[in-house]
mmCIF file of C-alpha atoms and ligand atoms in Angstrom:
data_model
loop_
_atom_site.group_PDB
_atom_site.id
_atom_site.type_symbol
_atom_site.label_atom_id
_atom_site.label_comp_id
_atom_site.label_asym_id
_atom_site.label_seq_id
_atom_site.Cartn_x
_atom_site.Cartn_y
_atom_site.Cartn_z
ATOM 1 C CA MET A 1 35.653 -33.975 -88.127
ATOM 2 C CA LYS A 2 38.540 -31.761 -87.139
ATOM 3 C CA LYS A 3 41.002 -32.902 -84.572
ATOM 4 C CA SER A 4 41.664 -30.285 -81.932
ATOM 5 C CA PHE A 5 45.285 -29.240 -81.502
ATOM 6 C CA ARG A 6 47.562 -31.641 -79.708
ATOM 7 C CA ILE A 7 49.654 -30.774 -76.715
ATOM 8 C CA ILE A 8 51.366 -34.121 -76.268
ATOM 9 C CA LYS A 9 55.001 -34.160 -77.304
ATOM 10 C CA PHE A 10 55.193 -37.810 -78.247
ATOM 11 C CA LYS A 11 58.859 -38.098 -78.924
ATOM 12 C CA LYS A 12 59.834 -37.165 -75.406
ATOM 13 C CA ASN A 13 58.656 -40.668 -74.497
ATOM 14 C CA LYS A 14 60.120 -43.961 -75.579
ATOM 15 C CA PRO A 15 58.105 -45.792 -78.228
ATOM 16 C CA VAL A 16 55.490 -48.161 -76.839
ATOM 17 C CA LEU A 17 55.801 -50.286 -79.993
ATOM 18 C CA GLN A 18 58.805 -50.780 -82.245
ATOM 19 C CA VAL A 19 58.673 -52.826 -85.417
ATOM 20 C CA LYS A 20 62.247 -53.340 -86.593
ATOM 21 C CA SER A 21 63.095 -54.525 -90.082
ATOM 22 C CA VAL A 22 60.199 -57.000 -90.178
ATOM 23 C CA SER A 23 59.874 -59.198 -93.244
ATOM 24 C CA LYS A 24 57.100 -61.669 -93.965
ATOM 25 C CA SER A 25 56.323 -63.860 -96.932
ATOM 26 C CA PHE A 26 53.490 -66.301 -97.585
ATOM 27 C CA ASP A 27 54.439 -69.477 -99.488
ATOM 28 C CA GLY A 28 57.648 -67.851 -100.692
ATOM 29 C CA ARG A 29 55.864 -64.705 -101.913
ATOM 30 C CA PRO A 30 57.251 -61.611 -100.121
ATOM 31 C CA ILE A 31 54.481 -59.468 -98.628
ATOM 32 C CA LEU A 32 56.470 -57.224 -96.248
ATOM 33 C CA LYS A 33 60.165 -56.375 -96.659
ATOM 34 C CA LYS A 34 62.141 -54.791 -93.813
ATOM 35 C CA ILE A 35 59.287 -52.776 -92.349
ATOM 36 C CA ASN A 36 60.198 -50.258 -89.627
ATOM 37 C CA LEU A 37 57.501 -48.557 -87.586
ATOM 38 C CA ASP A 38 57.429 -46.761 -84.211
ATOM 39 C CA LEU A 39 54.384 -45.904 -82.132
ATOM 40 C CA PHE A 40 54.573 -43.567 -79.137
ATOM 41 C CA PRO A 41 52.249 -43.625 -76.100
ATOM 42 C CA GLY A 42 49.093 -41.609 -76.735
ATOM 43 C CA GLU A 43 49.805 -41.296 -80.437
ATOM 44 C CA ILE A 44 47.459 -42.135 -83.334
ATOM 45 C CA VAL A 45 49.346 -43.464 -86.335
ATOM 46 C CA GLY A 46 47.797 -44.274 -89.694
ATOM 47 C CA LEU A 47 48.819 -47.204 -91.873
ATOM 48 C CA ILE A 48 47.837 -46.568 -95.465
ATOM 49 C CA GLY A 49 48.165 -48.752 -98.500
ATOM 50 C CA PRO A 50 46.108 -50.156 -101.342
ATOM 51 C CA ASN A 51 44.162 -53.370 -100.846
ATOM 52 C CA GLY A 52 46.500 -56.326 -100.650
ATOM 53 C CA SER A 53 49.532 -54.215 -99.695
ATOM 54 C CA GLY A 54 50.062 -56.085 -96.420
ATOM 55 C CA LYS A 55 48.414 -53.896 -93.759
ATOM 56 C CA SER A 56 46.527 -56.759 -92.111
ATOM 57 C CA THR A 57 49.602 -58.966 -92.474
ATOM 58 C CA LEU A 58 51.644 -56.424 -90.493
ATOM 59 C CA TYR A 59 48.961 -56.438 -87.780
ATOM 60 C CA GLY A 60 49.092 -60.245 -87.817
ATOM 61 C CA ALA A 61 52.849 -60.044 -87.260
ATOM 62 C CA ILE A 62 52.453 -57.583 -84.374
ATOM 63 C CA ILE A 63 49.702 -59.489 -82.554
ATOM 64 C CA GLY A 64 51.470 -62.833 -83.041
ATOM 65 C CA GLN A 65 49.059 -64.374 -85.524
ATOM 66 C CA TYR A 66 51.922 -64.837 -87.999
ATOM 67 C CA LYS A 67 55.503 -65.871 -87.414
ATOM 68 C CA ILE A 68 57.762 -63.374 -89.162
ATOM 69 C CA ASP A 69 60.712 -64.378 -91.369
ATOM 70 C CA ASN A 70 63.096 -61.695 -90.141
ATOM 71 C CA GLY A 71 63.204 -58.684 -87.845
ATOM 72 C CA SER A 72 62.012 -58.016 -84.323
ATOM 73 C CA ILE A 73 59.119 -56.456 -82.435
ATOM 74 C CA PHE A 74 59.325 -54.641 -79.092
ATOM 75 C CA LEU A 75 56.556 -53.619 -76.701
ATOM 76 C CA ASN A 76 57.756 -51.076 -74.141
ATOM 77 C CA GLN A 77 61.407 -51.948 -74.940
ATOM 78 C CA LYS A 78 60.767 -55.654 -74.257
ATOM 79 C CA GLU A 79 61.236 -57.988 -77.192
ATOM 80 C CA ILE A 80 58.051 -59.933 -77.963
ATOM 81 C CA THR A 81 59.036 -61.394 -81.362
ATOM 82 C CA SER A 82 58.721 -64.972 -80.128
ATOM 83 C CA GLU A 83 55.837 -64.523 -77.685
ATOM 84 C CA PRO A 84 52.590 -66.328 -78.560
ATOM 85 C CA ILE A 85 49.420 -64.417 -79.351
ATOM 86 C CA HIS A 86 47.768 -64.768 -75.902
ATOM 87 C CA ILE A 87 50.878 -63.516 -74.085
ATOM 88 C CA ARG A 88 51.070 -60.480 -76.370
ATOM 89 C CA ALA A 89 47.387 -59.784 -75.635
ATOM 90 C CA LYS A 90 48.120 -60.033 -71.922
ATOM 91 C CA LEU A 91 51.084 -57.676 -72.272
ATOM 92 C CA GLY A 92 48.736 -55.046 -73.709
ATOM 93 C CA ILE A 93 48.183 -55.489 -77.447
ATOM 94 C CA ALA A 94 44.532 -55.115 -78.457
ATOM 95 C CA TYR A 95 43.275 -55.700 -81.969
ATOM 96 C CA LEU A 96 40.107 -54.926 -83.855
ATOM 97 C CA SER A 97 39.660 -57.122 -86.916
ATOM 98 C CA GLN A 98 38.559 -55.641 -90.209
ATOM 99 C CA TYR A 99 35.782 -58.230 -90.173
ATOM 100 C CA ARG A 100 32.592 -58.190 -88.148
ATOM 101 C CA SER A 101 33.742 -60.244 -85.185
ATOM 102 C CA VAL A 102 31.168 -60.273 -82.403
ATOM 103 C CA PHE A 103 29.590 -63.115 -80.492
ATOM 104 C CA ASN A 104 26.018 -64.253 -81.199
ATOM 105 C CA MET A 105 24.740 -62.852 -77.888
ATOM 106 C CA THR A 106 23.580 -59.533 -76.471
ATOM 107 C CA VAL A 107 25.755 -56.419 -76.536
ATOM 108 C CA PHE A 108 25.929 -56.647 -72.730
ATOM 109 C CA ASP A 109 27.109 -60.275 -72.813
ATOM 110 C CA ASN A 110 29.640 -59.534 -75.565
ATOM 111 C CA LEU A 111 31.340 -57.120 -73.187
ATOM 112 C CA LEU A 112 30.797 -59.193 -70.038
ATOM 113 C CA GLY A 113 32.282 -62.302 -71.703
ATOM 114 C CA ILE A 114 35.612 -60.563 -72.250
ATOM 115 C CA CYS A 115 35.525 -58.973 -68.768
ATOM 116 C CA GLN A 116 35.067 -62.429 -67.228
ATOM 117 C CA ILE A 117 38.318 -63.562 -68.813
ATOM 118 C CA THR A 118 40.389 -60.584 -67.756
ATOM 119 C CA ILE A 119 38.812 -59.168 -64.561
ATOM 120 C CA LYS A 120 38.520 -61.307 -61.419
ATOM 121 C CA GLU A 121 35.823 -59.695 -59.252
ATOM 122 C CA LYS A 122 32.213 -59.968 -60.452
ATOM 123 C CA GLU A 123 31.358 -56.473 -59.256
ATOM 124 C CA LYS A 124 34.290 -54.957 -61.163
ATOM 125 C CA GLN A 125 33.284 -56.847 -64.309
ATOM 126 C CA ARG A 126 29.800 -55.293 -64.147
ATOM 127 C CA LEU A 127 31.158 -51.821 -63.460
ATOM 128 C CA MET A 128 33.441 -52.074 -66.489
ATOM 129 C CA VAL A 129 30.587 -53.213 -68.745
ATOM 130 C CA GLU A 130 28.342 -50.341 -67.578
ATOM 131 C CA LYS A 131 31.135 -47.826 -68.058
ATOM 132 C CA LEU A 132 31.812 -49.005 -71.610
ATOM 133 C CA LEU A 133 28.098 -49.138 -72.502
ATOM 134 C CA THR A 134 27.777 -45.520 -71.398
ATOM 135 C CA GLU A 135 31.016 -44.197 -72.914
ATOM 136 C CA PHE A 136 30.452 -45.791 -76.298
ATOM 137 C CA ASN A 137 26.769 -44.905 -76.542
ATOM 138 C CA LEU A 138 25.590 -48.515 -76.326
ATOM 139 C CA GLN A 139 23.277 -48.380 -73.274
ATOM 140 C CA HIS A 140 20.105 -48.354 -75.370
ATOM 141 C CA LEU A 141 21.370 -51.411 -77.282
ATOM 142 C CA ARG A 142 22.479 -53.458 -74.272
ATOM 143 C CA ASN A 143 19.868 -56.208 -74.665
ATOM 144 C CA ILE A 144 20.062 -56.426 -78.467
ATOM 145 C CA ASN A 145 21.827 -59.383 -80.086
ATOM 146 C CA ALA A 146 25.121 -58.061 -81.468
ATOM 147 C CA ASN A 147 24.406 -59.717 -84.824
ATOM 148 C CA SER A 148 21.464 -57.310 -85.306
ATOM 149 C CA LEU A 149 23.535 -54.147 -84.850
ATOM 150 C CA SER A 150 24.164 -51.721 -87.717
ATOM 151 C CA GLY A 151 27.683 -51.310 -89.134
ATOM 152 C CA GLY A 152 28.417 -48.255 -86.988
ATOM 153 C CA GLU A 153 26.976 -49.818 -83.842
ATOM 154 C CA VAL A 154 28.997 -52.995 -84.205
ATOM 155 C CA ARG A 155 32.153 -50.891 -84.658
ATOM 156 C CA ARG A 156 31.373 -49.040 -81.412
ATOM 157 C CA LEU A 157 30.978 -52.379 -79.644
ATOM 158 C CA GLN A 158 34.251 -53.702 -81.084
ATOM 159 C CA ILE A 159 36.078 -50.490 -80.174
ATOM 160 C CA ALA A 160 34.678 -50.555 -76.618
ATOM 161 C CA ARG A 161 35.791 -54.172 -76.277
ATOM 162 C CA THR A 162 39.423 -53.348 -77.077
ATOM 163 C CA LEU A 163 39.667 -51.331 -73.858
ATOM 164 C CA ILE A 164 38.768 -54.151 -71.454
ATOM 165 C CA ASN A 165 42.240 -55.627 -71.251
ATOM 166 C CA ASN A 166 43.793 -52.297 -70.296
ATOM 167 C CA PRO A 167 45.807 -52.217 -73.525
ATOM 168 C CA LYS A 168 48.986 -50.271 -74.179
ATOM 169 C CA ILE A 169 48.452 -50.332 -77.925
ATOM 170 C CA ILE A 170 45.324 -50.784 -80.018
ATOM 171 C CA LEU A 171 45.453 -51.905 -83.647
ATOM 172 C CA LEU A 172 42.314 -50.969 -85.571
ATOM 173 C CA ASP A 173 41.948 -52.634 -88.978
ATOM 174 C CA GLU A 174 39.785 -50.502 -91.267
ATOM 175 C CA PRO A 175 37.415 -49.302 -88.522
ATOM 176 C CA MET A 176 35.854 -46.713 -90.848
ATOM 177 C CA ALA A 177 35.427 -48.846 -93.967
ATOM 178 C CA ALA A 178 31.990 -49.185 -95.551
ATOM 179 C CA LEU A 179 30.290 -46.679 -93.247
ATOM 180 C CA ASP A 180 28.190 -43.624 -94.169
ATOM 181 C CA PRO A 181 30.030 -40.285 -93.787
ATOM 182 C CA ILE A 182 27.996 -39.292 -90.722
ATOM 183 C CA ILE A 183 28.801 -42.614 -89.048
ATOM 184 C CA VAL A 184 32.488 -42.182 -89.932
ATOM 185 C CA GLN A 185 32.471 -38.947 -87.913
ATOM 186 C CA ASP A 186 30.935 -40.787 -84.992
ATOM 187 C CA ILE A 187 33.609 -43.515 -85.145
ATOM 188 C CA GLN A 188 36.375 -40.907 -85.438
ATOM 189 C CA LYS A 189 35.090 -39.398 -82.191
ATOM 190 C CA PHE A 190 35.267 -42.759 -80.428
ATOM 191 C CA ILE A 191 38.765 -43.456 -81.762
ATOM 192 C CA LEU A 192 39.876 -40.146 -80.267
ATOM 193 C CA LYS A 193 38.272 -41.292 -77.019
ATOM 194 C CA LEU A 194 40.517 -44.369 -77.035
ATOM 195 C CA GLN A 195 43.467 -42.034 -77.315
ATOM 196 C CA SER A 196 42.333 -40.206 -74.183
ATOM 197 C CA TYR A 197 43.067 -43.442 -72.284
ATOM 198 C CA GLY A 198 46.731 -42.950 -73.192
ATOM 199 C CA CYS A 199 46.913 -45.895 -75.571
ATOM 200 C CA GLY A 200 49.025 -45.811 -78.701
ATOM 201 C CA ILE A 201 46.760 -46.479 -81.666
ATOM 202 C CA ILE A 202 47.395 -47.655 -85.221
ATOM 203 C CA ILE A 203 44.585 -47.378 -87.774
ATOM 204 C CA THR A 204 44.423 -48.677 -91.321
ATOM 205 C CA ASP A 205 42.068 -47.373 -93.950
ATOM 206 C CA HIS A 206 41.993 -46.868 -97.665
ATOM 207 C CA GLN A 207 39.885 -43.706 -97.279
ATOM 208 C CA VAL A 208 42.899 -41.480 -96.837
ATOM 209 C CA GLN A 209 40.915 -38.368 -96.012
ATOM 210 C CA ASN A 210 39.022 -39.933 -93.101
ATOM 211 C CA LEU A 211 42.262 -41.258 -91.703
ATOM 212 C CA PHE A 212 44.285 -38.069 -92.081
ATOM 213 C CA GLU A 213 41.683 -36.135 -90.093
ATOM 214 C CA ILE A 214 42.521 -38.000 -86.913
ATOM 215 C CA VAL A 215 46.109 -39.259 -87.130
ATOM 216 C CA ASP A 216 49.232 -37.602 -85.750
ATOM 217 C CA ARG A 217 51.509 -39.415 -88.187
ATOM 218 C CA ALA A 218 51.124 -42.041 -90.869
ATOM 219 C CA TYR A 219 53.086 -44.648 -92.797
ATOM 220 C CA VAL A 220 52.381 -45.528 -96.417
ATOM 221 C CA ILE A 221 52.975 -49.114 -97.538
ATOM 222 C CA GLY A 222 53.651 -49.829 -101.198
ATOM 223 C CA GLU A 223 55.714 -52.434 -102.994
ATOM 224 C CA GLN A 224 56.169 -54.365 -99.737
ATOM 225 C CA THR A 225 57.983 -51.494 -98.003
ATOM 226 C CA ILE A 226 57.263 -48.198 -96.260
ATOM 227 C CA ILE A 227 57.499 -45.625 -99.039
ATOM 228 C CA ALA A 228 56.600 -42.528 -96.990
ATOM 229 C CA SER A 229 56.028 -41.592 -93.372
ATOM 230 C CA GLY A 230 55.451 -38.511 -91.276
ATOM 231 C CA ARG A 231 52.693 -36.025 -90.620
ATOM 232 C CA PRO A 232 49.826 -36.080 -93.130
ATOM 233 C CA LYS A 233 50.927 -32.820 -94.730
ATOM 234 C CA ASP A 234 54.460 -34.175 -95.234
ATOM 235 C CA ILE A 235 53.145 -37.391 -96.744
ATOM 236 C CA LEU A 236 51.058 -35.453 -99.235
ATOM 237 C CA LYS A 237 54.295 -33.818 -100.400
ATOM 238 C CA SER A 238 55.989 -37.192 -101.008
ATOM 239 C CA THR A 239 56.263 -37.785 -104.738
ATOM 240 C CA LYS A 240 56.561 -41.523 -104.274
ATOM 241 C CA ALA A 241 53.417 -41.765 -102.142
ATOM 242 C CA ARG A 242 51.490 -39.528 -104.501
ATOM 243 C CA GLU A 243 52.504 -41.532 -107.539
ATOM 244 C CA LEU A 244 51.532 -44.813 -105.969
ATOM 245 C CA TYR A 245 48.479 -43.872 -104.059
ATOM 246 C CA PHE A 246 47.324 -40.286 -103.858
ATOM 247 C CA GLY A 247 46.928 -39.513 -107.521
ATOM 248 C CA SER A 248 43.243 -38.775 -107.130
ATOM 249 C CA PHE A 249 43.413 -37.322 -103.643
ATOM 250 C CA GLU A 250 44.237 -33.741 -104.575
ATOM 251 C CA ASN A 251 41.227 -33.192 -106.813
HETATM 252 P P1 ADP B 1 45.724 -55.520 -96.823
HETATM 253 O O1 ADP B 1 45.287 -55.729 -95.422
HETATM 254 O O2 ADP B 1 46.670 -54.384 -97.026
HETATM 255 O O3 ADP B 1 44.570 -55.447 -97.780
HETATM 256 P P2 ADP B 1 46.732 -58.227 -96.535
HETATM 257 O O4 ADP B 1 47.763 -58.106 -95.486
HETATM 258 O O5 ADP B 1 45.408 -58.789 -96.146
HETATM 259 O O6 ADP B 1 46.559 -56.825 -97.289
HETATM 260 O O7 ADP B 1 47.290 -59.127 -97.721
HETATM 261 C C1 ADP B 1 48.541 -58.891 -98.339
HETATM 262 C C2 ADP B 1 48.815 -59.996 -99.308
HETATM 263 O O8 ADP B 1 49.103 -61.199 -98.598
HETATM 264 C C3 ADP B 1 47.673 -60.332 -100.239
HETATM 265 O O9 ADP B 1 48.177 -60.612 -101.521
HETATM 266 C C4 ADP B 1 47.046 -61.572 -99.628
HETATM 267 O O10 ADP B 1 46.454 -62.369 -100.591
HETATM 268 C C5 ADP B 1 48.236 -62.241 -98.995
HETATM 269 N N1 ADP B 1 47.870 -63.006 -97.788
HETATM 270 C C6 ADP B 1 47.303 -62.497 -96.667
HETATM 271 N N2 ADP B 1 47.119 -63.434 -95.729
HETATM 272 C C7 ADP B 1 47.586 -64.595 -96.270
HETATM 273 C C8 ADP B 1 47.701 -65.950 -95.802
HETATM 274 N N3 ADP B 1 47.264 -66.292 -94.573
HETATM 275 N N4 ADP B 1 48.234 -66.875 -96.645
HETATM 276 C C9 ADP B 1 48.673 -66.533 -97.884
HETATM 277 N N5 ADP B 1 48.604 -65.273 -98.388
HETATM 278 C C10 ADP B 1 48.070 -64.311 -97.604
HETATM 279 MG MG1 MG B 2 43.390 -55.777 -94.573
#
């Protein structure tokens, strides 16, 4: 999957998300130390780090699942550090868990259920569901129980679902993990579709290659801090990142 060239000049805009010097520990054990991260509207940013390096914890801090120890978080220049999880969702933060998180009901009802919470008019709810079923190639699966979907299909459903709340940013936690290469390409295509809605997107993965094919920039987490950031080709030049993480990537 090759990403076509990009014409958006992200940095002309203000960041849609700013993570400023965020620290988080669990039971006195530091997991994240003074993490800084910016995300611009329409940008896809990768978050790379070995298992257990704190990627999901950083997402938890951004969505409001975890209270942070220090630092601050801004969405569209408004501080949200103390806002509860449901307010952050309302303000436009969407999140796709790294786990298979769908309801035990049909694909159609999985989408309709979320629409019923966020969209008032019945007709508009149905229109949104039909639009998402079509755009994410789920029409033929609409009456199937979501628990019977394949790994790639359930990812498409989860990705489609993130769009319902009209999000400003979408956090995808390992959306390409444990999928066959051909399915990874399919998911990459749908992630790029999310970007076409103008959302800022952060993606984690430990398959660096899959991630670098679709991101504009990336951050590498190691030893509780960001040890490298920038465009993929700049990150590959970073000695620190290579030592920690990319040793086998150049082969
Ligand atoms: P990643 O997503 O990069 O694999 P995580 O953010 O899930 O890493 O985990 C980072 C570290 O924090 C791990 O050592 C994990 O065991 C620990 N951790 C994550 N969540 C909790 C929690 N709720 N309570 C205590 N420790 C946690
Ligand atoms: Mg994780």
